[in-house]
């Protein structure tokens, strides 16, 4: 099916599980006492999308579940009082074939990522990891991937290339054969002295045109308005195959990405789903401020990426 809205993710994931003959993945959740996480897992389990494996303090998990009206009957709970240790154990379950996906609960992102990146645990494949946010933005005609809005602070050119490749892989898993990637800057012209990010944008564009980056169409530097508005691009006489129709927004740094993401969600009402990309299996990392709806959508997105990469 064509995925046009965030709400389509669960249906698409369900259909792909059926056609692939796969059972719902076991999702290992580190420090699983967060109420919104439990609510998201309950929704995913009800839709036959997931088999939750909860790691954490069982008493606190049950307390949160009771508070949220969630029935944990039949759910697997592994006792682990230390959140950082729960994150390590969750990743170990992936390594040992006892789970397929891993999800962050009530554990700090730093401790969670430390476990994800440990080479001896098997999730780290040695490439750059990045965060991909799939967004349904009012007044834009399709879903769009913003990256990296959460992990890499001031990425180098090589790191931006890796972030782009991760985002392109995610787009392919969503059925977008040739995603259009806009390399965002404040202007459309190259300014090496005052705006070095424009140089990176121009190089990435040329790399794609010369075949060094495949599976997508890249253009930049592009300001946000020209990346998402064909009329803005036409007004500025910008001739671009990406302008007004971007599938991917590659931000110059985490500050720009954080502001973009939070502006779209808090001021524009965008619906989102997010994953860590570049690992051996998709990793579900959401903010404690994210709703259960966002977390459920992120689970469905992880399933699509998990099956699409196999």
Coordinates of C-alpha atoms in Angstrom, one line a residue:
X1 CA 0.0 0.0 0.0
X2 CA 1.0 3.6 -0.5
X3 CA 1.9 5.3 2.8
X4 CA 0.4 8.8 2.8
X5 CA -0.2 9.4 6.4
X6 CA 1.4 8.5 9.8
X7 CA -1.8 6.5 10.5
X8 CA -1.1 4.3 7.5
X9 CA 2.1 2.9 9.1
X10 CA 0.4 0.4 11.3
X11 CA -1.7 -1.0 8.4
X12 CA 1.3 -1.2 6.1
X13 CA 3.4 -2.9 8.8
X14 CA 0.6 -5.4 9.4
X15 CA 0.2 -6.2 5.7
X16 CA 4.0 -6.6 5.3
X17 CA 4.2 -9.0 8.2
X18 CA 1.4 -11.1 6.6
X19 CA 2.9 -11.1 3.2
X20 CA 6.4 -11.9 4.5
X21 CA 5.2 -14.7 6.7
X22 CA 6.9 -13.2 9.7
X23 CA 5.5 -13.3 13.3
X24 CA 5.1 -10.0 15.1
X25 CA 8.6 -9.0 16.3
X26 CA 9.6 -9.3 19.9
X27 CA 10.4 -5.8 21.1
X28 CA 12.8 -5.5 24.0
X29 CA 12.0 -2.4 26.0
X30 CA 14.7 -1.0 28.3
X31 CA 13.3 0.4 31.6
X32 CA 9.8 -0.2 30.5
X33 CA 7.9 1.6 33.2
X34 CA 7.0 4.7 31.1
X35 CA 3.2 4.9 30.8
X36 CA 3.2 6.2 27.2
X37 CA 5.5 3.4 26.1
X38 CA 3.3 0.7 27.7
X39 CA 0.3 2.3 26.1
X40 CA 2.0 2.2 22.7
X41 CA 3.0 -1.4 23.1
X42 CA -0.5 -2.4 24.2
X43 CA -1.9 -0.8 21.0
X44 CA 0.8 -2.5 18.9
X45 CA 0.1 -5.8 20.6
X46 CA -3.7 -5.4 20.1
X47 CA -3.0 -4.9 16.3
X48 CA -0.8 -8.0 16.3
X49 CA 2.3 -6.0 15.5
X50 CA 4.5 -6.7 18.5
X51 CA 5.3 -9.1 21.3
X52 CA 6.6 -6.9 24.1
X53 CA 9.5 -8.0 26.3
X54 CA 9.7 -5.6 29.2
X55 CA 12.9 -5.0 31.1
X56 CA 12.9 -3.1 34.4
X57 CA 11.5 -3.0 37.9
X58 CA 8.4 -5.2 37.7
X59 CA 6.7 -3.4 40.5
X60 CA 7.0 0.0 38.9
X61 CA 6.1 -1.4 35.5
X62 CA 2.9 -2.9 36.9
X63 CA 2.2 0.3 38.8
X64 CA 2.4 2.4 35.5
X65 CA 0.4 -0.2 33.7
X66 CA -2.4 -0.1 36.3
X67 CA -2.3 3.7 36.2
X68 CA -2.8 3.6 32.4
X69 CA -5.4 0.9 32.5
X70 CA -3.2 -1.5 30.7
X71 CA -3.5 -5.3 31.2
X72 CA -0.1 -6.9 31.2
X73 CA -1.4 -10.5 31.3
X74 CA 0.8 -12.7 29.2
X75 CA 3.5 -10.1 28.8
X76 CA 7.1 -11.1 29.4
X77 CA 8.8 -9.1 32.2
X78 CA 12.5 -9.4 32.9
X79 CA 13.5 -8.0 36.3
X80 CA 16.3 -5.4 36.1
X81 CA 16.4 -2.6 38.6
X82 CA 19.2 -0.5 36.9
X83 CA 18.0 1.4 33.8
X84 CA 21.5 1.3 32.2
X85 CA 21.8 -2.4 32.8
X86 CA 18.3 -2.9 31.4
X87 CA 19.4 -1.1 28.2
X88 CA 22.4 -3.5 27.9
X89 CA 20.2 -6.5 28.5
X90 CA 17.7 -5.4 25.9
X91 CA 20.5 -5.2 23.3
X92 CA 21.8 -8.5 24.4
X93 CA 18.4 -10.0 23.6
X94 CA 18.8 -8.8 20.0
X95 CA 22.2 -10.4 19.8
X96 CA 21.1 -13.7 21.3
X97 CA 18.1 -13.9 18.9
X98 CA 15.6 -13.5 21.7
X99 CA 14.2 -10.2 20.3
X100 CA 14.1 -8.5 17.0
X101 CA 13.7 -4.8 17.9
X102 CA 14.8 -2.7 20.9
X103 CA 13.0 0.4 22.3
X104 CA 14.0 3.1 24.8
X105 CA 11.8 3.4 27.9
X106 CA 12.6 5.3 31.1
X107 CA 16.3 5.4 30.6
X108 CA 18.5 8.3 29.6
X109 CA 19.3 8.6 25.9
X110 CA 23.0 8.6 26.8
X111 CA 22.8 5.2 28.6
X112 CA 20.6 3.7 26.0
X113 CA 22.8 4.8 23.1
X114 CA 25.9 3.6 25.0
X115 CA 24.4 0.1 25.0
X116 CA 23.3 0.3 21.3
X117 CA 26.8 1.3 20.2
X118 CA 28.7 -1.3 22.1
X119 CA 30.5 -3.3 19.5
X120 CA 30.4 -6.5 21.5
X121 CA 26.6 -6.5 21.6
X122 CA 26.2 -6.7 17.9
X123 CA 23.9 -3.8 17.0
X124 CA 26.7 -1.5 16.1
X125 CA 27.7 -2.2 12.5
X126 CA 30.5 0.3 12.5
X127 CA 28.8 3.0 10.5
X128 CA 27.4 6.4 11.6
X129 CA 24.1 6.2 13.4
X130 CA 21.5 9.0 12.9
X131 CA 18.0 9.8 13.8
X132 CA 15.3 9.8 11.1
X133 CA 12.0 11.6 11.9
X134 CA 9.1 10.7 9.5
X135 CA 6.7 13.6 9.6
X136 CA 3.1 14.3 8.5
X137 CA 3.0 18.0 8.2
X138 CA -0.2 19.9 7.6
X139 CA -0.2 21.7 4.2
X140 CA 2.5 19.5 2.8
X141 CA 1.4 17.0 0.2
X142 CA 3.3 13.9 1.4
X143 CA 5.2 12.5 4.3
X144 CA 8.7 13.8 4.8
X145 CA 11.9 12.6 6.5
X146 CA 13.9 15.1 8.6
X147 CA 17.4 14.1 9.6
X148 CA 19.4 14.4 11.7
X149 CA 17.4 16.3 14.3
X150 CA 18.5 14.4 17.5
X151 CA 21.9 12.7 17.5
X152 CA 24.7 14.2 15.4
X153 CA 25.6 17.7 16.7
X154 CA 27.8 19.3 14.0
X155 CA 28.2 16.7 11.3
X156 CA 31.1 16.8 8.9
X157 CA 30.7 16.3 5.1
X158 CA 31.4 12.6 5.5
X159 CA 28.9 12.3 8.3
X160 CA 26.3 14.2 6.4
X161 CA 26.8 11.7 3.5
X162 CA 26.2 8.9 6.0
X163 CA 23.1 10.6 7.4
X164 CA 21.8 11.0 3.9
X165 CA 22.3 7.4 3.1
X166 CA 20.5 6.3 6.2
X167 CA 17.6 8.5 5.4
X168 CA 17.5 7.2 1.8
X169 CA 17.5 3.6 3.1
X170 CA 14.5 4.5 5.3
X171 CA 12.7 6.1 2.3
X172 CA 13.2 2.9 0.3
X173 CA 11.7 0.8 3.1
X174 CA 8.6 3.1 2.8
X175 CA 8.3 2.3 -0.9
X176 CA 9.8 5.6 -2.2
X177 CA 12.0 4.3 -5.0
X178 CA 13.9 7.5 -5.7
X179 CA 13.5 9.9 -2.8
X180 CA 14.2 13.6 -3.4
X181 CA 16.6 15.0 -0.8
X182 CA 17.0 18.7 -0.1
X183 CA 20.2 19.7 1.7
X184 CA 19.0 22.6 3.8
X185 CA 20.8 25.8 4.4
X186 CA 19.7 29.4 4.8
X187 CA 20.4 30.4 1.2
X188 CA 20.6 28.8 -2.3
X189 CA 24.1 30.1 -3.1
X190 CA 27.4 28.8 -2.0
X191 CA 29.2 31.0 0.6
X192 CA 32.4 29.2 1.7
X193 CA 33.4 32.0 4.2
X194 CA 30.2 32.8 6.1
X195 CA 28.1 29.6 5.5
X196 CA 30.4 26.5 5.1
X197 CA 27.3 24.3 5.2
X198 CA 26.5 25.6 1.7
X199 CA 29.7 24.0 0.5
X200 CA 28.8 20.7 2.0
X201 CA 25.4 20.9 0.3
X202 CA 26.9 21.7 -3.1
X203 CA 29.4 18.8 -2.7
X204 CA 26.7 16.3 -1.8
X205 CA 24.6 17.4 -4.8
X206 CA 27.6 16.9 -7.1
X207 CA 28.4 13.5 -5.5
X208 CA 24.9 12.3 -6.3
X209 CA 25.1 13.6 -9.9
X210 CA 28.4 11.9 -10.4
X211 CA 27.0 8.6 -9.1
X212 CA 28.9 8.5 -5.7
X213 CA 25.5 8.6 -3.9
X214 CA 22.8 6.5 -5.5
X215 CA 19.2 5.7 -5.0
X216 CA 18.0 9.3 -4.7
X217 CA 18.0 12.7 -6.2
X218 CA 19.9 15.4 -4.3
X219 CA 19.9 19.2 -4.5
X220 CA 21.3 21.9 -2.3
X221 CA 21.9 24.3 -0.9
X222 CA 18.2 24.9 -0.6
X223 CA 16.3 27.1 1.9
X224 CA 13.4 25.4 3.6
X225 CA 10.7 27.3 1.6
X226 CA 12.2 26.3 -1.7
X227 CA 12.5 22.7 -0.6
X228 CA 8.8 22.4 0.2
X229 CA 7.2 25.1 -1.9
X230 CA 7.3 25.0 -5.7
X231 CA 5.8 28.5 -5.9
X232 CA 8.6 29.8 -3.7
X233 CA 11.2 28.2 -5.9
X234 CA 9.6 29.5 -9.0
X235 CA 9.5 33.1 -7.6
X236 CA 13.2 32.8 -7.0
X237 CA 13.8 31.3 -10.4
X238 CA 15.2 28.1 -8.9
X239 CA 15.2 25.2 -11.4
X240 CA 15.5 22.1 -9.3
X241 CA 14.1 18.5 -9.5
X242 CA 13.8 18.6 -5.7
X243 CA 12.3 22.0 -5.0
X244 CA 8.7 21.9 -3.8
X245 CA 8.7 18.1 -3.7
X246 CA 11.3 17.0 -1.2
X247 CA 11.0 13.6 0.5
X248 CA 14.0 14.2 2.7
X249 CA 15.2 17.3 4.6
X250 CA 18.9 17.0 5.6
X251 CA 19.6 19.7 8.2
X252 CA 23.0 21.3 8.6
X253 CA 23.3 20.7 12.4
X254 CA 21.4 19.6 15.4
X255 CA 20.3 23.1 16.4
X256 CA 18.6 23.6 13.0
X257 CA 17.2 20.1 13.2
X258 CA 15.9 20.5 16.7
X259 CA 14.2 23.8 15.9
X260 CA 12.7 22.4 12.7
X261 CA 11.3 19.3 14.4
X262 CA 9.9 21.1 17.4
X263 CA 8.4 23.9 15.3
X264 CA 6.6 21.5 13.1
X265 CA 5.3 19.4 16.0
X266 CA 4.5 22.1 18.5
X267 CA 3.4 25.0 16.2
X268 CA 2.1 23.1 13.2
X269 CA 0.7 20.0 14.7
X270 CA 2.8 17.6 12.7
X271 CA 2.5 13.9 13.5
X272 CA 5.7 12.0 13.7
X273 CA 7.5 8.7 14.0
X274 CA 11.2 8.3 14.7
X275 CA 14.0 5.7 14.6
X276 CA 17.7 5.4 15.0
X277 CA 19.2 4.4 11.7
X278 CA 22.5 2.8 10.7
X279 CA 22.3 -0.1 13.2
X280 CA 21.9 -3.7 12.4
X281 CA 18.2 -3.6 13.2
X282 CA 16.1 -0.4 13.7
X283 CA 16.2 1.1 17.1
X284 CA 13.1 2.8 18.5
X285 CA 14.1 6.0 20.3
X286 CA 11.4 8.5 21.2
X287 CA 11.3 11.4 23.6
X288 CA 9.6 11.2 27.0
X289 CA 7.5 14.1 25.8
X290 CA 6.2 12.1 22.8
X291 CA 2.7 10.8 22.9
X292 CA 1.6 7.2 22.9
X293 CA 0.4 7.8 19.3
X294 CA 3.9 8.8 18.3
X295 CA 5.5 5.8 20.0
X296 CA 3.0 3.5 18.4
X297 CA 3.7 4.9 15.0
X298 CA 7.5 4.6 15.7
X299 CA 7.0 0.9 16.4
X300 CA 5.2 0.4 13.1
X301 CA 7.9 2.4 11.3
X302 CA 10.5 0.1 12.9
X303 CA 8.7 -3.0 11.6
X304 CA 8.6 -1.6 8.1
X305 CA 12.4 -0.7 8.3
X306 CA 13.2 -4.1 9.8
X307 CA 11.4 -6.1 7.1
X308 CA 12.4 -3.8 4.4
X309 CA 16.1 -4.2 5.1
X310 CA 16.1 -8.0 5.3

